[in-house]
PDB file of N, CA, C and O in Angstrom:
ATOM      1  N   MET A   1     118.955  69.551 108.954  1.00  0.00           N
ATOM      2  CA  MET A   1     120.311  69.127 109.227  1.00  0.00           C
ATOM      3  C   MET A   1     120.991  70.238 110.016  1.00  0.00           C
ATOM      4  O   MET A   1     120.616  71.395 109.907  1.00  0.00           O
ATOM      5  N   THR A   2     121.988  69.865 110.793  1.00  0.00           N
ATOM      6  CA  THR A   2     122.743  70.876 111.525  1.00  0.00           C
ATOM      7  C   THR A   2     124.090  71.105 110.846  1.00  0.00           C
ATOM      8  O   THR A   2     124.541  70.286 110.047  1.00  0.00           O
ATOM      9  N   LEU A   3     124.727  72.193 111.189  1.00  0.00           N
ATOM     10  CA  LEU A   3     126.013  72.538 110.585  1.00  0.00           C
ATOM     11  C   LEU A   3     127.058  71.461 110.861  1.00  0.00           C
ATOM     12  O   LEU A   3     127.899  71.181 110.017  1.00  0.00           O
ATOM     13  N   SER A   4     126.978  70.807 112.003  1.00  0.00           N
ATOM     14  CA  SER A   4     127.954  69.758 112.326  1.00  0.00           C
ATOM     15  C   SER A   4     127.798  68.527 111.422  1.00  0.00           C
ATOM     16  O   SER A   4     128.732  67.748 111.282  1.00  0.00           O
ATOM     17  N   ASP A   5     126.631  68.353 110.798  1.00  0.00           N
ATOM     18  CA  ASP A   5     126.364  67.215 109.914  1.00  0.00           C
ATOM     19  C   ASP A   5     126.676  67.520 108.445  1.00  0.00           C
ATOM     20  O   ASP A   5     126.640  66.622 107.612  1.00  0.00           O
ATOM     21  N   LEU A   6     126.962  68.762 108.139  1.00  0.00           N
ATOM     22  CA  LEU A   6     127.202  69.170 106.754  1.00  0.00           C
ATOM     23  C   LEU A   6     128.491  68.530 106.231  1.00  0.00           C
ATOM     24  O   LEU A   6     129.510  68.543 106.915  1.00  0.00           O
ATOM     25  N   PRO A   7     128.457  67.960 105.025  1.00  0.00           N
ATOM     26  CA  PRO A   7     129.683  67.399 104.445  1.00  0.00           C
ATOM     27  C   PRO A   7     130.720  68.499 104.190  1.00  0.00           C
ATOM     28  O   PRO A   7     130.361  69.662 103.963  1.00  0.00           O
ATOM     29  N   LEU A   8     131.980  68.121 104.196  1.00  0.00           N
ATOM     30  CA  LEU A   8     133.065  69.076 103.940  1.00  0.00           C
ATOM     31  C   LEU A   8     132.891  69.769 102.597  1.00  0.00           C
ATOM     32  O   LEU A   8     132.490  69.144 101.609  1.00  0.00           O
ATOM     33  N   ASN A   9     133.186  71.056 102.573  1.00  0.00           N
ATOM     34  CA  ASN A   9     133.147  71.906 101.383  1.00  0.00           C
ATOM     35  C   ASN A   9     131.776  72.004 100.738  1.00  0.00           C
ATOM     36  O   ASN A   9     131.666  72.377  99.573  1.00  0.00           O
ATOM     37  N   ARG A  10     130.743  71.695 101.467  1.00  0.00           N
ATOM     38  CA  ARG A  10     129.373  71.816 100.966  1.00  0.00           C
ATOM     39  C   ARG A  10     128.777  73.109 101.502  1.00  0.00           C
ATOM     40  O   ARG A  10     128.928  73.430 102.675  1.00  0.00           O
ATOM     41  N   SER A  11     128.139  73.864 100.663  1.00  0.00           N
ATOM     42  CA  SER A  11     127.512  75.118 101.069  1.00  0.00           C
ATOM     43  C   SER A  11     126.098  74.871 101.554  1.00  0.00           C
ATOM     44  O   SER A  11     125.445  73.903 101.154  1.00  0.00           O
ATOM     45  N   ALA A  12     125.642  75.762 102.418  1.00  0.00           N
ATOM     46  CA  ALA A  12     124.296  75.657 102.979  1.00  0.00           C
ATOM     47  C   ALA A  12     123.804  77.049 103.351  1.00  0.00           C
ATOM     48  O   ALA A  12     124.578  78.010 103.381  1.00  0.00           O
ATOM     49  N   LEU A  13     122.526  77.134 103.626  1.00  0.00           N
ATOM     50  CA  LEU A  13     121.930  78.369 104.125  1.00  0.00           C
ATOM     51  C   LEU A  13     121.496  78.153 105.566  1.00  0.00           C
ATOM     52  O   LEU A  13     120.916  77.117 105.903  1.00  0.00           O
ATOM     53  N   VAL A  14     121.765  79.134 106.404  1.00  0.00           N
ATOM     54  CA  VAL A  14     121.356  79.062 107.807  1.00  0.00           C
ATOM     55  C   VAL A  14     119.845  79.222 107.882  1.00  0.00           C
ATOM     56  O   VAL A  14     119.268  80.123 107.256  1.00  0.00           O
ATOM     57  N   GLU A  15     119.208  78.339 108.628  1.00  0.00           N
ATOM     58  CA  GLU A  15     117.766  78.443 108.882  1.00  0.00           C
ATOM     59  C   GLU A  15     117.504  79.085 110.242  1.00  0.00           C
ATOM     60  O   GLU A  15     116.660  79.947 110.367  1.00  0.00           O
ATOM     61  N   SER A  16     118.253  78.623 111.263  1.00  0.00           N
ATOM     62  CA  SER A  16     118.059  79.156 112.613  1.00  0.00           C
ATOM     63  C   SER A  16     119.194  78.726 113.521  1.00  0.00           C
ATOM     64  O   SER A  16     119.982  77.845 113.173  1.00  0.00           O
ATOM     65  N   VAL A  17     119.258  79.368 114.685  1.00  0.00           N
ATOM     66  CA  VAL A  17     120.169  78.969 115.753  1.00  0.00           C
ATOM     67  C   VAL A  17     119.289  78.546 116.921  1.00  0.00           C
ATOM     68  O   VAL A  17     118.424  79.304 117.371  1.00  0.00           O
ATOM     69  N   GLN A  18     119.493  77.334 117.405  1.00  0.00           N
ATOM     70  CA  GLN A  18     118.674  76.794 118.487  1.00  0.00           C
ATOM     71  C   GLN A  18     119.104  77.385 119.821  1.00  0.00           C
ATOM     72  O   GLN A  18     120.287  77.387 120.151  1.00  0.00           O
ATOM     73  N   GLU A  19     118.136  77.881 120.553  1.00  0.00           N
ATOM     74  CA  GLU A  19     118.379  78.390 121.904  1.00  0.00           C
ATOM     75  C   GLU A  19     117.966  77.302 122.887  1.00  0.00           C
ATOM     76  O   GLU A  19     116.859  76.798 122.822  1.00  0.00           O
ATOM     77  N   LEU A  20     118.860  76.942 123.801  1.00  0.00           N
ATOM     78  CA  LEU A  20     118.582  75.865 124.754  1.00  0.00           C
ATOM     79  C   LEU A  20     117.825  76.339 125.986  1.00  0.00           C
ATOM     80  O   LEU A  20     117.211  75.539 126.676  1.00  0.00           O
ATOM     81  N   HIS A  21     117.892  77.645 126.257  1.00  0.00           N
ATOM     82  CA  HIS A  21     117.178  78.219 127.396  1.00  0.00           C
ATOM     83  C   HIS A  21     117.056  79.721 127.182  1.00  0.00           C
ATOM     84  O   HIS A  21     117.670  80.271 126.259  1.00  0.00           O
ATOM     85  N   ALA A  22     116.283  80.381 128.036  1.00  0.00           N
ATOM     86  CA  ALA A  22     116.128  81.833 127.920  1.00  0.00           C
ATOM     87  C   ALA A  22     117.483  82.511 128.137  1.00  0.00           C
ATOM     88  O   ALA A  22     118.293  82.053 128.951  1.00  0.00           O
ATOM     89  N   ASN A  23     117.736  83.581 127.402  1.00  0.00           N
ATOM     90  CA  ASN A  23     119.002  84.320 127.502  1.00  0.00           C
ATOM     91  C   ASN A  23     120.213  83.431 127.257  1.00  0.00           C
ATOM     92  O   ASN A  23     121.212  83.504 127.984  1.00  0.00           O
ATOM     93  N   ASP A  24     120.133  82.582 126.257  1.00  0.00           N
ATOM     94  CA  ASP A  24     121.216  81.654 125.903  1.00  0.00           C
ATOM     95  C   ASP A  24     122.371  82.448 125.296  1.00  0.00           C
ATOM     96  O   ASP A  24     122.302  82.913 124.163  1.00  0.00           O
ATOM     97  N   ALA A  25     123.460  82.594 126.055  1.00  0.00           N
ATOM     98  CA  ALA A  25     124.593  83.417 125.639  1.00  0.00           C
ATOM     99  C   ALA A  25     125.296  82.851 124.398  1.00  0.00           C
ATOM    100  O   ALA A  25     125.744  83.615 123.539  1.00  0.00           O
ATOM    101  N   ILE A  26     125.383  81.538 124.283  1.00  0.00           N
ATOM    102  CA  ILE A  26     126.056  80.938 123.125  1.00  0.00           C
ATOM    103  C   ILE A  26     125.244  81.180 121.858  1.00  0.00           C
ATOM    104  O   ILE A  26     125.787  81.575 120.829  1.00  0.00           O
ATOM    105  N   ALA A  27     123.932  80.979 121.923  1.00  0.00           N
ATOM    106  CA  ALA A  27     123.077  81.223 120.756  1.00  0.00           C
ATOM    107  C   ALA A  27     123.141  82.694 120.357  1.00  0.00           C
ATOM    108  O   ALA A  27     123.239  83.018 119.159  1.00  0.00           O
ATOM    109  N   ARG A  28     123.132  83.574 121.329  1.00  0.00           N
ATOM    110  CA  ARG A  28     123.210  85.012 121.035  1.00  0.00           C
ATOM    111  C   ARG A  28     124.543  85.340 120.351  1.00  0.00           C
ATOM    112  O   ARG A  28     124.582  86.062 119.354  1.00  0.00           O
ATOM    113  N   ARG A  29     125.634  84.774 120.841  1.00  0.00           N
ATOM    114  CA  ARG A  29     126.957  85.041 120.256  1.00  0.00           C
ATOM    115  C   ARG A  29     127.057  84.495 118.831  1.00  0.00           C
ATOM    116  O   ARG A  29     127.619  85.152 117.955  1.00  0.00           O
ATOM    117  N   LEU A  30     126.503  83.306 118.590  1.00  0.00           N
ATOM    118  CA  LEU A  30     126.517  82.747 117.232  1.00  0.00           C
ATOM    119  C   LEU A  30     125.781  83.674 116.265  1.00  0.00           C
ATOM    120  O   LEU A  30     126.246  83.912 115.146  1.00  0.00           O
ATOM    121  N   LYS A  31     124.665  84.221 116.701  1.00  0.00           N
ATOM    122  CA  LYS A  31     123.920  85.162 115.854  1.00  0.00           C
ATOM    123  C   LYS A  31     124.724  86.432 115.612  1.00  0.00           C
ATOM    124  O   LYS A  31     124.738  86.961 114.502  1.00  0.00           O
ATOM    125  N   GLU A  32     125.420  86.925 116.643  1.00  0.00           N
ATOM    126  CA  GLU A  32     126.247  88.122 116.498  1.00  0.00           C
ATOM    127  C   GLU A  32     127.388  87.896 115.510  1.00  0.00           C
ATOM    128  O   GLU A  32     127.820  88.821 114.819  1.00  0.00           O
ATOM    129  N   LEU A  33     127.892  86.650 115.449  1.00  0.00           N
ATOM    130  CA  LEU A  33     128.979  86.322 114.526  1.00  0.00           C
ATOM    131  C   LEU A  33     128.511  86.207 113.078  1.00  0.00           C
ATOM    132  O   LEU A  33     129.331  86.123 112.166  1.00  0.00           O
ATOM    133  N   GLY A  34     127.195  86.181 112.858  1.00  0.00           N
ATOM    134  CA  GLY A  34     126.680  86.152 111.495  1.00  0.00           C
ATOM    135  C   GLY A  34     125.874  84.916 111.128  1.00  0.00           C
ATOM    136  O   GLY A  34     125.455  84.770 109.984  1.00  0.00           O
ATOM    137  N   PHE A  35     125.648  84.022 112.079  1.00  0.00           N
ATOM    138  CA  PHE A  35     124.846  82.835 111.800  1.00  0.00           C
ATOM    139  C   PHE A  35     123.366  83.210 111.933  1.00  0.00           C
ATOM    140  O   PHE A  35     122.716  82.933 112.933  1.00  0.00           O
ATOM    141  N   VAL A  36     122.861  83.875 110.895  1.00  0.00           N
ATOM    142  CA  VAL A  36     121.475  84.340 110.878  1.00  0.00           C
ATOM    143  C   VAL A  36     120.765  83.755 109.663  1.00  0.00           C
ATOM    144  O   VAL A  36     121.399  83.381 108.670  1.00  0.00           O
ATOM    145  N   ARG A  37     119.455  83.697 109.738  1.00  0.00           N
ATOM    146  CA  ARG A  37     118.637  83.097 108.677  1.00  0.00           C
ATOM    147  C   ARG A  37     119.002  83.664 107.298  1.00  0.00           C
ATOM    148  O   ARG A  37     119.103  84.870 107.105  1.00  0.00           O
ATOM    149  N   GLY A  38     119.234  82.744 106.338  1.00  0.00           N
ATOM    150  CA  GLY A  38     119.520  83.126 104.965  1.00  0.00           C
ATOM    151  C   GLY A  38     120.992  83.326 104.652  1.00  0.00           C
ATOM    152  O   GLY A  38     121.351  83.482 103.486  1.00  0.00           O
ATOM    153  N   GLU A  39     121.855  83.302 105.666  1.00  0.00           N
ATOM    154  CA  GLU A  39     123.291  83.518 105.439  1.00  0.00           C
ATOM    155  C   GLU A  39     123.932  82.259 104.857  1.00  0.00           C
ATOM    156  O   GLU A  39     123.619  81.142 105.251  1.00  0.00           O
ATOM    157  N   ASP A  40     124.849  82.447 103.900  1.00  0.00           N
ATOM    158  CA  ASP A  40     125.596  81.325 103.313  1.00  0.00           C
ATOM    159  C   ASP A  40     126.667  80.866 104.281  1.00  0.00           C
ATOM    160  O   ASP A  40     127.397  81.697 104.842  1.00  0.00           O
ATOM    161  N   VAL A  41     126.781  79.544 104.460  1.00  0.00           N
ATOM    162  CA  VAL A  41     127.835  78.966 105.301  1.00  0.00           C
ATOM    163  C   VAL A  41     128.448  77.781 104.567  1.00  0.00           C
ATOM    164  O   VAL A  41     127.831  77.193 103.679  1.00  0.00           O
ATOM    165  N   ARG A  42     129.686  77.447 104.960  1.00  0.00           N
ATOM    166  CA  ARG A  42     130.369  76.303 104.357  1.00  0.00           C
ATOM    167  C   ARG A  42     131.279  75.690 105.403  1.00  0.00           C
ATOM    168  O   ARG A  42     131.973  76.399 106.125  1.00  0.00           O
ATOM    169  N   LEU A  43     131.266  74.369 105.493  1.00  0.00           N
ATOM    170  CA  LEU A  43     132.172  73.658 106.390  1.00  0.00           C
ATOM    171  C   LEU A  43     133.479  73.451 105.629  1.00  0.00           C
ATOM    172  O   LEU A  43     133.530  72.729 104.642  1.00  0.00           O
ATOM    173  N   VAL A  44     134.540  74.120 106.066  1.00  0.00           N
ATOM    174  CA  VAL A  44     135.817  74.141 105.358  1.00  0.00           C
ATOM    175  C   VAL A  44     136.717  72.978 105.775  1.00  0.00           C
ATOM    176  O   VAL A  44     137.355  72.351 104.933  1.00  0.00           O
ATOM    177  N   ALA A  45     136.776  72.681 107.074  1.00  0.00           N
ATOM    178  CA  ALA A  45     137.673  71.624 107.556  1.00  0.00           C
ATOM    179  C   ALA A  45     137.228  71.131 108.926  1.00  0.00           C
ATOM    180  O   ALA A  45     136.488  71.814 109.633  1.00  0.00           O
ATOM    181  N   ARG A  46     137.699  69.938 109.261  1.00  0.00           N
ATOM    182  CA  ARG A  46     137.490  69.362 110.593  1.00  0.00           C
ATOM    183  C   ARG A  46     138.861  69.149 111.224  1.00  0.00           C
ATOM    184  O   ARG A  46     139.816  68.808 110.536  1.00  0.00           O
ATOM    185  N   GLY A  47     138.948  69.337 112.530  1.00  0.00           N
ATOM    186  CA  GLY A  47     140.202  69.151 113.248  1.00  0.00           C
ATOM    187  C   GLY A  47     140.656  67.702 113.226  1.00  0.00           C
ATOM    188  O   GLY A  47     139.865  66.789 112.979  1.00  0.00           O
ATOM    189  N   PRO A  48     141.945  67.470 113.494  1.00  0.00           N
ATOM    190  CA  PRO A  48     142.523  66.126 113.400  1.00  0.00           C
ATOM    191  C   PRO A  48     142.141  65.189 114.541  1.00  0.00           C
ATOM    192  O   PRO A  48     142.163  63.983 114.377  1.00  0.00           O
ATOM    193  N   VAL A  49     141.779  65.718 115.691  1.00  0.00           N
ATOM    194  CA  VAL A  49     141.472  64.870 116.845  1.00  0.00           C
ATOM    195  C   VAL A  49     139.972  64.911 117.118  1.00  0.00           C
ATOM    196  O   VAL A  49     139.438  65.924 117.559  1.00  0.00           O
ATOM    197  N   GLY A  50     139.284  63.829 116.795  1.00  0.00           N
ATOM    198  CA  GLY A  50     137.847  63.761 117.038  1.00  0.00           C
ATOM    199  C   GLY A  50     137.029  64.678 116.146  1.00  0.00           C
ATOM    200  O   GLY A  50     135.857  64.923 116.413  1.00  0.00           O
ATOM    201  N   GLY A  51     137.636  65.211 115.098  1.00  0.00           N
ATOM    202  CA  GLY A  51     136.899  66.078 114.182  1.00  0.00           C
ATOM    203  C   GLY A  51     136.623  67.460 114.731  1.00  0.00           C
ATOM    204  O   GLY A  51     135.772  68.171 114.215  1.00  0.00           O
ATOM    205  N   GLU A  52     137.311  67.850 115.795  1.00  0.00           N
ATOM    206  CA  GLU A  52     137.123  69.179 116.376  1.00  0.00           C
ATOM    207  C   GLU A  52     138.432  69.931 116.377  1.00  0.00           C
ATOM    208  O   GLU A  52     139.482  69.320 116.500  1.00  0.00           O
ATOM    209  N   PRO A  53     138.389  71.247 116.267  1.00  0.00           N
ATOM    210  CA  PRO A  53     137.224  72.090 115.996  1.00  0.00           C
ATOM    211  C   PRO A  53     136.824  72.013 114.531  1.00  0.00           C
ATOM    212  O   PRO A  53     137.551  71.459 113.710  1.00  0.00           O
ATOM    213  N   LEU A  54     135.672  72.589 114.235  1.00  0.00           N
ATOM    214  CA  LEU A  54     135.190  72.687 112.861  1.00  0.00           C
ATOM    215  C   LEU A  54     135.537  74.076 112.346  1.00  0.00           C
ATOM    216  O   LEU A  54     135.301  75.065 113.030  1.00  0.00           O
ATOM    217  N   LEU A  55     136.101  74.149 111.161  1.00  0.00           N
ATOM    218  CA  LEU A  55     136.387  75.436 110.535  1.00  0.00           C
ATOM    219  C   LEU A  55     135.225  75.745 109.597  1.00  0.00           C
ATOM    220  O   LEU A  55     134.963  74.999 108.648  1.00  0.00           O
ATOM    221  N   VAL A  56     134.531  76.829 109.895  1.00  0.00           N
ATOM    222  CA  VAL A  56     133.309  77.193 109.183  1.00  0.00           C
ATOM    223  C   VAL A  56     133.484  78.572 108.574  1.00  0.00           C
ATOM    224  O   VAL A  56     134.024  79.473 109.218  1.00  0.00           O
ATOM    225  N   GLN A  57     133.022  78.735 107.340  1.00  0.00           N
ATOM    226  CA  GLN A  57     133.074  80.041 106.686  1.00  0.00           C
ATOM    227  C   GLN A  57     131.670  80.606 106.580  1.00  0.00           C
ATOM    228  O   GLN A  57     130.748  79.943 106.097  1.00  0.00           O
ATOM    229  N   VAL A  58     131.520  81.848 107.053  1.00  0.00           N
ATOM    230  CA  VAL A  58     130.266  82.595 106.949  1.00  0.00           C
ATOM    231  C   VAL A  58     130.597  83.841 106.152  1.00  0.00           C
ATOM    232  O   VAL A  58     131.390  84.672 106.604  1.00  0.00           O
ATOM    233  N   GLY A  59     130.057  83.946 104.963  1.00  0.00           N
ATOM    234  CA  GLY A  59     130.439  85.059 104.099  1.00  0.00           C
ATOM    235  C   GLY A  59     131.923  84.941 103.771  1.00  0.00           C
ATOM    236  O   GLY A  59     132.369  83.921 103.266  1.00  0.00           O
ATOM    237  N   PHE A  60     132.707  85.961 104.115  1.00  0.00           N
ATOM    238  CA  PHE A  60     134.150  85.941 103.867  1.00  0.00           C
ATOM    239  C   PHE A  60     134.954  85.687 105.143  1.00  0.00           C
ATOM    240  O   PHE A  60     136.176  85.788 105.134  1.00  0.00           O
ATOM    241  N   THR A  61     134.281  85.383 106.243  1.00  0.00           N
ATOM    242  CA  THR A  61     134.941  85.205 107.538  1.00  0.00           C
ATOM    243  C   THR A  61     134.916  83.745 107.952  1.00  0.00           C
ATOM    244  O   THR A  61     133.921  83.053 107.750  1.00  0.00           O
ATOM    245  N   ARG A  62     136.027  83.290 108.530  1.00  0.00           N
ATOM    246  CA  ARG A  62     136.115  81.905 109.008  1.00  0.00           C
ATOM    247  C   ARG A  62     136.171  81.870 110.526  1.00  0.00           C
ATOM    248  O   ARG A  62     136.817  82.717 111.148  1.00  0.00           O
ATOM    249  N   PHE A  63     135.485  80.861 111.092  1.00  0.00           N
ATOM    250  CA  PHE A  63     135.437  80.679 112.539  1.00  0.00           C
ATOM    251  C   PHE A  63     135.732  79.226 112.867  1.00  0.00           C
ATOM    252  O   PHE A  63     135.363  78.328 112.107  1.00  0.00           O
ATOM    253  N   ALA A  64     136.350  79.005 114.005  1.00  0.00           N
ATOM    254  CA  ALA A  64     136.513  77.656 114.548  1.00  0.00           C
ATOM    255  C   ALA A  64     135.419  77.467 115.589  1.00  0.00           C
ATOM    256  O   ALA A  64     135.283  78.273 116.506  1.00  0.00           O
ATOM    257  N   LEU A  65     134.612  76.424 115.411  1.00  0.00           N
ATOM    258  CA  LEU A  65     133.516  76.136 116.336  1.00  0.00           C
ATOM    259  C   LEU A  65     133.676  74.751 116.940  1.00  0.00           C
ATOM    260  O   LEU A  65     134.171  73.832 116.278  1.00  0.00           O
ATOM    261  N   ARG A  66     133.214  74.600 118.152  1.00  0.00           N
ATOM    262  CA  ARG A  66     133.104  73.269 118.746  1.00  0.00           C
ATOM    263  C   ARG A  66     131.946  72.550 118.056  1.00  0.00           C
ATOM    264  O   ARG A  66     131.015  73.180 117.566  1.00  0.00           O
ATOM    265  N   ARG A  67     131.997  71.246 118.053  1.00  0.00           N
ATOM    266  CA  ARG A  67     130.907  70.466 117.458  1.00  0.00           C
ATOM    267  C   ARG A  67     129.581  70.791 118.166  1.00  0.00           C
ATOM    268  O   ARG A  67     128.533  70.902 117.534  1.00  0.00           O
ATOM    269  N   SER A  68     129.618  70.961 119.486  1.00  0.00           N
ATOM    270  CA  SER A  68     128.397  71.269 120.244  1.00  0.00           C
ATOM    271  C   SER A  68     127.792  72.600 119.817  1.00  0.00           C
ATOM    272  O   SER A  68     126.567  72.761 119.819  1.00  0.00           O
ATOM    273  N   GLU A  69     128.621  73.557 119.441  1.00  0.00           N
ATOM    274  CA  GLU A  69     128.115  74.846 118.949  1.00  0.00           C
ATOM    275  C   GLU A  69     127.532  74.690 117.547  1.00  0.00           C
ATOM    276  O   GLU A  69     126.465  75.227 117.249  1.00  0.00           O
ATOM    277  N   ALA A  70     128.224  73.934 116.692  1.00  0.00           N
ATOM    278  CA  ALA A  70     127.754  73.730 115.321  1.00  0.00           C
ATOM    279  C   ALA A  70     126.431  72.952 115.293  1.00  0.00           C
ATOM    280  O   ALA A  70     125.623  73.149 114.383  1.00  0.00           O
ATOM    281  N   LYS A  71     126.197  72.104 116.293  1.00  0.00           N
ATOM    282  CA  LYS A  71     124.935  71.351 116.348  1.00  0.00           C
ATOM    283  C   LYS A  71     123.739  72.250 116.618  1.00  0.00           C
ATOM    284  O   LYS A  71     122.603  71.866 116.376  1.00  0.00           O
ATOM    285  N   ARG A  72     123.965  73.446 117.104  1.00  0.00           N
ATOM    286  CA  ARG A  72     122.873  74.382 117.380  1.00  0.00           C
ATOM    287  C   ARG A  72     122.423  75.136 116.126  1.00  0.00           C
ATOM    288  O   ARG A  72     121.392  75.779 116.132  1.00  0.00           O
ATOM    289  N   ILE A  73     123.213  75.081 115.057  1.00  0.00           N
ATOM    290  CA  ILE A  73     122.923  75.852 113.849  1.00  0.00           C
ATOM    291  C   ILE A  73     122.237  74.950 112.830  1.00  0.00           C
ATOM    292  O   ILE A  73     122.837  74.009 112.312  1.00  0.00           O
ATOM    293  N   VAL A  74     120.969  75.223 112.573  1.00  0.00           N
ATOM    294  CA  VAL A  74     120.174  74.438 111.624  1.00  0.00           C
ATOM    295  C   VAL A  74     120.371  75.040 110.235  1.00  0.00           C
ATOM    296  O   VAL A  74     120.235  76.260 110.056  1.00  0.00           O
ATOM    297  N   VAL A  75     120.718  74.185 109.274  1.00  0.00           N
ATOM    298  CA  VAL A  75     121.004  74.636 107.911  1.00  0.00           C
ATOM    299  C   VAL A  75     120.236  73.802 106.888  1.00  0.00           C
ATOM    300  O   VAL A  75     119.797  72.698 107.182  1.00  0.00           O
ATOM    301  N   THR A  76     120.132  74.351 105.694  1.00  0.00           N
ATOM    302  CA  THR A  76     119.615  73.634 104.538  1.00  0.00           C
ATOM    303  C   THR A  76     120.748  73.558 103.522  1.00  0.00           C
ATOM    304  O   THR A  76     121.246  74.613 103.071  1.00  0.00           O
ATOM    305  N   ALA A  77     121.183  72.351 103.199  1.00  0.00           N
ATOM    306  CA  ALA A  77     122.291  72.175 102.250  1.00  0.00           C
ATOM    307  C   ALA A  77     121.857  72.598 100.864  1.00  0.00           C
ATOM    308  O   ALA A  77     120.748  72.319 100.427  1.00  0.00           O
ATOM    309  N   LEU A  78     122.773  73.281 100.175  1.00  0.00           N
ATOM    310  CA  LEU A  78     122.528  73.658  98.786  1.00  0.00           C
ATOM    311  C   LEU A  78     122.955  72.477  97.897  1.00  0.00           C
ATOM    312  O   LEU A  78     123.812  71.686  98.277  1.00  0.00           O
ATOM    313  N   PRO A  79     122.361  72.345  96.714  1.00  0.00           N
ATOM    314  CA  PRO A  79     122.768  71.257  95.816  1.00  0.00           C
ATOM    315  C   PRO A  79     124.264  71.336  95.519  1.00  0.00           C
ATOM    316  O   PRO A  79     124.822  72.439  95.417  1.00  0.00           O
ATOM    317  N   ALA A  80     124.894  70.206  95.375  1.00  0.00           N
ATOM    318  CA  ALA A  80     126.326  70.158  95.060  1.00  0.00           C
ATOM    319  C   ALA A  80     126.591  70.947  93.786  1.00  0.00           C
ATOM    320  O   ALA A  80     125.872  70.821  92.798  1.00  0.00           O
ATOM    321  N   GLY A  81     127.610  71.781  93.818  1.00  0.00           N
ATOM    322  CA  GLY A  81     127.962  72.596  92.660  1.00  0.00           C
ATOM    323  C   GLY A  81     127.218  73.903  92.559  1.00  0.00           C
ATOM    324  O   GLY A  81     127.500  74.709  91.689  1.00  0.00           O
ATOM    325  N   ALA A  82     126.254  74.124  93.472  1.00  0.00           N
ATOM    326  CA  ALA A  82     125.524  75.396  93.448  1.00  0.00           C
ATOM    327  C   ALA A  82     126.407  76.508  93.999  1.00  0.00           C
ATOM    328  O   ALA A  82     127.182  76.287  94.898  1.00  0.00           O
ATOM    329  N   PRO A  83     126.316  77.707  93.445  1.00  0.00           N
ATOM    330  CA  PRO A  83     127.127  78.816  93.965  1.00  0.00           C
ATOM    331  C   PRO A  83     126.684  79.172  95.372  1.00  0.00           C
ATOM    332  O   PRO A  83     125.497  79.145  95.692  1.00  0.00           O
ATOM    333  N   ALA A  84     127.644  79.490  96.218  1.00  0.00           N
ATOM    334  CA  ALA A  84     127.344  79.840  97.608  1.00  0.00           C
ATOM    335  C   ALA A  84     126.885  81.268  97.719  1.00  0.00           C
ATOM    336  O   ALA A  84     127.119  82.103  96.918  1.00  0.00           O
TER     337      ALA A  84
END
């Protein structure tokens, strides 16, 4: 599943960030922001118009991502009620 498909307030673990081509600047930036394998993430909110931007929490930091950026982040959802 990708981060854009994660239900609201559900925690997950990052598996990978998809690179679309060599030297993919967006994938590199997502990794620099903390979207790395094993990191806890949570989809906090969706924007009012078309569900964008997505408010995502990585550790204690929150980021607003475009849906296209969130689709690049492959995650494994944790069971409901599991600690993040």
